[in-house]
Each structure stands twice: as C-alpha cells, then as structure tokens.
Short mmCIF file of C-alpha atoms in Angstrom, two decimals:
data_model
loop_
_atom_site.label_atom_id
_atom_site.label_comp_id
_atom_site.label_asym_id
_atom_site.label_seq_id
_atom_site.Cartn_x
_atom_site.Cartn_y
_atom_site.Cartn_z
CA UNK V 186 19.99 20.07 -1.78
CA UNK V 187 21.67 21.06 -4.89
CA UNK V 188 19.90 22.90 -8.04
CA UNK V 189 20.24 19.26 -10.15
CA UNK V 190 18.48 17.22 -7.09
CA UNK V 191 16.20 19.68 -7.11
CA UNK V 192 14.99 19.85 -10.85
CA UNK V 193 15.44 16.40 -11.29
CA UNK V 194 15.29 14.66 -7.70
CA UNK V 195 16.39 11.31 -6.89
CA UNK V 196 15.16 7.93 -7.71
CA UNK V 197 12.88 7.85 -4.54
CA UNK V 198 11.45 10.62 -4.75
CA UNK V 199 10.40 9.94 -8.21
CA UNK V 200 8.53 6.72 -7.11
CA UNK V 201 7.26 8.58 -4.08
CA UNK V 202 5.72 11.62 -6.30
CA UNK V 203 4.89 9.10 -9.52
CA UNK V 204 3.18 5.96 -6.84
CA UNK V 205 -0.46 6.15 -7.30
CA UNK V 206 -0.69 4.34 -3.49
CA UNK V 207 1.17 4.56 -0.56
CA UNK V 208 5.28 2.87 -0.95
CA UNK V 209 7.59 1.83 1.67
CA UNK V 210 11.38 2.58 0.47
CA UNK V 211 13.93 0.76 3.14
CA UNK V 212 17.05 0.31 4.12
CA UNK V 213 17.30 -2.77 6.23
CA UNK V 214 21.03 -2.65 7.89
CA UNK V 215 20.17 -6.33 9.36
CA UNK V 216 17.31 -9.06 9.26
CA UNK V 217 13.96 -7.91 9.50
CA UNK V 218 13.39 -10.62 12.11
CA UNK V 219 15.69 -9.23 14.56
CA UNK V 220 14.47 -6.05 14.64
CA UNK V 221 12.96 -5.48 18.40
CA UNK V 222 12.61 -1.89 19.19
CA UNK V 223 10.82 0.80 16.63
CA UNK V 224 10.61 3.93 16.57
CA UNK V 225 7.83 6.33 15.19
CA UNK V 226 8.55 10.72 15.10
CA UNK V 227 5.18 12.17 15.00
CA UNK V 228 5.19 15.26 13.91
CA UNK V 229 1.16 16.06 13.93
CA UNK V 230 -1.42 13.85 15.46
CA UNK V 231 -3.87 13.52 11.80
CA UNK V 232 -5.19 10.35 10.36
CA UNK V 233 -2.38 9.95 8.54
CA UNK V 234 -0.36 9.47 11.36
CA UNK V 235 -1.59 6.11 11.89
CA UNK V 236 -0.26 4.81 8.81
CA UNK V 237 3.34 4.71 10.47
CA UNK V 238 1.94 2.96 13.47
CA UNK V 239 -0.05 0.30 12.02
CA UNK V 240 2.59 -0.60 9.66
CA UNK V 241 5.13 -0.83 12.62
CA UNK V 242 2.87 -2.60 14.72
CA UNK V 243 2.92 -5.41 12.40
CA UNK V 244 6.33 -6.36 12.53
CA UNK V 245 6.06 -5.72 16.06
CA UNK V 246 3.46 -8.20 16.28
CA UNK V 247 5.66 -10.83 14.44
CA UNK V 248 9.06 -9.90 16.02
CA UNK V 249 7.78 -9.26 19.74
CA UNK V 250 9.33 -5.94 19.35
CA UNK V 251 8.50 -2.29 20.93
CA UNK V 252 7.11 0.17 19.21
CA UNK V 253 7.99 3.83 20.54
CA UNK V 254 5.96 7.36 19.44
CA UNK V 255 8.02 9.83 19.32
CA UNK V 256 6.85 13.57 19.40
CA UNK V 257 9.53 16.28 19.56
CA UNK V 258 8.33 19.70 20.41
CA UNK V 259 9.33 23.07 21.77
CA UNK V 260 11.42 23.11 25.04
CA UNK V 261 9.23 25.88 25.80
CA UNK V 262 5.82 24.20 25.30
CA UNK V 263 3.57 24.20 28.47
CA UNK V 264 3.27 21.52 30.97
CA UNK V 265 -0.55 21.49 29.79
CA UNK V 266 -0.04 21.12 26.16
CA UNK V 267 2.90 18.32 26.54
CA UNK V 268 0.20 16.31 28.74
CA UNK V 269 -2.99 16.78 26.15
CA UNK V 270 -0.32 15.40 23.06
CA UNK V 271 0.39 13.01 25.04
CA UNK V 272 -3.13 12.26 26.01
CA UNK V 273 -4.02 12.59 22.23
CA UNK V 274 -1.02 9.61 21.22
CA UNK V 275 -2.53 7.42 23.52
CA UNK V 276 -6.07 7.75 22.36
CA UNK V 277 -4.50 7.52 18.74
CA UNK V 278 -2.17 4.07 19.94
CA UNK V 279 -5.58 2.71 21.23
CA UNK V 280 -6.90 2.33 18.00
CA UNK V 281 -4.13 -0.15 17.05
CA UNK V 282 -5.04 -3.33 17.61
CA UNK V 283 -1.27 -4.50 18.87
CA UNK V 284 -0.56 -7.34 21.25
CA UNK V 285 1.18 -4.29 23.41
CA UNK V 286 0.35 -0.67 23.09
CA UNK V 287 3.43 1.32 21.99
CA UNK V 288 5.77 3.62 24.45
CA UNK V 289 5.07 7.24 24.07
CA UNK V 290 8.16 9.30 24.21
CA UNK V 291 7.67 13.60 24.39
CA UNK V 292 11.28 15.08 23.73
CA UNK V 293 11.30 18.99 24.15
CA UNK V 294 14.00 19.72 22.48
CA UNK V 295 15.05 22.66 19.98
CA UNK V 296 16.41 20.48 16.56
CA UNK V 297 13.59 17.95 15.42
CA UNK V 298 16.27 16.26 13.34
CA UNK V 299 19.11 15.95 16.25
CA UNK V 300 16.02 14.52 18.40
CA UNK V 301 14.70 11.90 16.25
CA UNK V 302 18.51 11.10 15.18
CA UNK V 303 19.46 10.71 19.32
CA UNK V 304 16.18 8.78 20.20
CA UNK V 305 17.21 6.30 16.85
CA UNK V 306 20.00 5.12 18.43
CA UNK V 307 18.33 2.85 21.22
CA UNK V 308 16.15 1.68 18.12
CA UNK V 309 16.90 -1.17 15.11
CA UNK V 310 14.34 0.48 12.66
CA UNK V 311 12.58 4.32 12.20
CA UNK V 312 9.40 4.45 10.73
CA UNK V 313 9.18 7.49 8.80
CA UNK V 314 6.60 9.21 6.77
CA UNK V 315 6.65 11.18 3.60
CA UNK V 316 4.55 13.72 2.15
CA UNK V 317 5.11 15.16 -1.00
CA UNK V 318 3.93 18.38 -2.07
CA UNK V 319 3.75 19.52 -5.82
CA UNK V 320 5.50 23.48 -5.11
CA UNK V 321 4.48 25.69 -8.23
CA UNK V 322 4.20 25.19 -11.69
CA UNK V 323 7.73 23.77 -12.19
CA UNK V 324 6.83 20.52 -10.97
CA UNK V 325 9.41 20.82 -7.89
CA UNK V 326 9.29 18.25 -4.99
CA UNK V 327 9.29 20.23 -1.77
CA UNK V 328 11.23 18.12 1.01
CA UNK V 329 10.96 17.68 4.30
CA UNK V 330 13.23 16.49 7.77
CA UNK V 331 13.01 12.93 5.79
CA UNK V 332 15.53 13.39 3.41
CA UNK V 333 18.25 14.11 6.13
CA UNK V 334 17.23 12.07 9.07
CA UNK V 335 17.28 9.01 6.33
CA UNK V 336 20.85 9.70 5.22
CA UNK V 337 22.01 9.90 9.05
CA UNK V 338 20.39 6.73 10.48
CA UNK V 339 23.00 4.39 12.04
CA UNK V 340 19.67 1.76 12.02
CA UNK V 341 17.63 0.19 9.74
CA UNK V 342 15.37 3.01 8.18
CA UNK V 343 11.34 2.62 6.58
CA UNK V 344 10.54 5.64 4.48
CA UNK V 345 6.70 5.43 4.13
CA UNK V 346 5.78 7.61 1.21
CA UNK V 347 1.94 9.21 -0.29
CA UNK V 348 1.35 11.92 -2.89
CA UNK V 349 -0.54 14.90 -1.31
CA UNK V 350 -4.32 14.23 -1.04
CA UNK V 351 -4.17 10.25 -0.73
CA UNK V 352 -7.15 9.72 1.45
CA UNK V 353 -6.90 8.92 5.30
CA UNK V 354 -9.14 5.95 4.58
CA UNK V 355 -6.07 3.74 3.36
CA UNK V 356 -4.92 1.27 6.07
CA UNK V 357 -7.48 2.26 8.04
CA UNK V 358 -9.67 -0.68 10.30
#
C-alpha cells in the first residue's frame, strides 16, 4: 500500500472506519439470485465470527445455496488441533438457524491469501470480514488479508466491515 493510501485511505475504508454500525461493501459480478455456493475464511472462532455466517446464511436460505467455512491454518498444525477447530465450527454453525448447516472446509496450507483465493474459485460469492484498528496517534487504518484477497476475487465479493470494539451482541439471536 502506498504512503498516499495510507494517510488518506480509500473510499471504503473511510465508510468502514467512519460507520457507526456494521456495513456490507460488495461487488456483485452477477445476480444475487444466482449465487449458489458461499464461501466464509475464518480466521478465529470469536463471536464475531458469526456475523459472516448469519449474513451468508440468509441468502443461502433464499437462493438454496451452500454455505462453506473455511479455516486455513498451518500445514504443520496437529491432527488434534485440526479436529477440535473443526469440532469448534460445527458447534459455532449449530447456532445458525439455516435450512442446511454449512460445509466445513480445514485447508493446511502455508499462504492464507493463496488459500482463500484457490478455495474462491468453486464459489459465486466470499463473505469477508473487516476489522479496523485505529494504529497510533496519526489516525492510520491498519489493514488486513481483506484488502488483497478483495482485489483478486474472480467472484462476486461481500466485504463485511465494524470499527474495533462494536459489540458481539449485533446480529446475534
């Protein structure tokens, strides 16, 4: 990112940072109604992760479509640890009330970006979420694997976007 986009950002991330509530930013490549398979990177299993989920569930619901969880870790993460994250997205997909639970997908694999890019590619839509983080007293936005992955979807593309220290409670049942 270049010094300007960095002291001034981009549109986005102004309404991200500025928003007082959560914002969806997309890029919709096609109709929203022919969207059938979803996809969901999870990078940490929090409260906040369900935000993704629900909202993906509910054109799910609508469309018929399949919603996957992704989780990209280590290629060098134990057996035991792959099973309890996986155990831990299931008790978190549960909580969804979905017509069908959602496909949970583990990729060990050494570039979170390349993953989530490869895994896109069976998908019409990615479900993203963005945190922004107030770095220092210069005001700077501090990015994240977003930014990227957004500019180098070949699919439709949902950036959902919170200050820091919105509360879990929104969206929640």
């Amino acid at each position: 990112m270049g010094f300007r986009a960095r002291l001034f950002g981009n549109i986005t991330e102004s309404v991200l940072w500025s928003s007082h509530c959560m914002v969806a930013v997309t890029r919709l490549l096609d109709s929203p109604l022919k969207i059938k398979r979803i996809l969901i990177p999870v990078e940490n299993l929090s409260p906040w992760a369900l935000r993704p989920l629900r909202f993906a569930q509910i054109i799910a619901d609508v469309n018929q479509a399949e919603v996957t969880l992704l989780h990209v870790c280590n290629p060098r993460t134990p057996k035991s640890k792959i099973a309890w994250t996986q155990a831990q997205l299931e008790i978190m997909a549960s909580k969804i009330e979905a017509a069908t639970l959602p496909i949970i997908q583990i990729m060990p694999h050494d570039n979170v970006m390349q993953a989530i890019l490869s895994s896109a590619q069976a998908h019409d839509l990615v479900v993203l979420r963005s945190l922004r983080r107030q770095v220092g007293g210069d005001g700077l936005i501090q990015g994240s694997l977003t930014t990227p992955i957004v500019q180098q979807l070949t699919c439709s593309g949902v950036l959902l976007g919170e200050r820091q220290g919105t509360p879990a409670s929104i969206l929640a049942s």
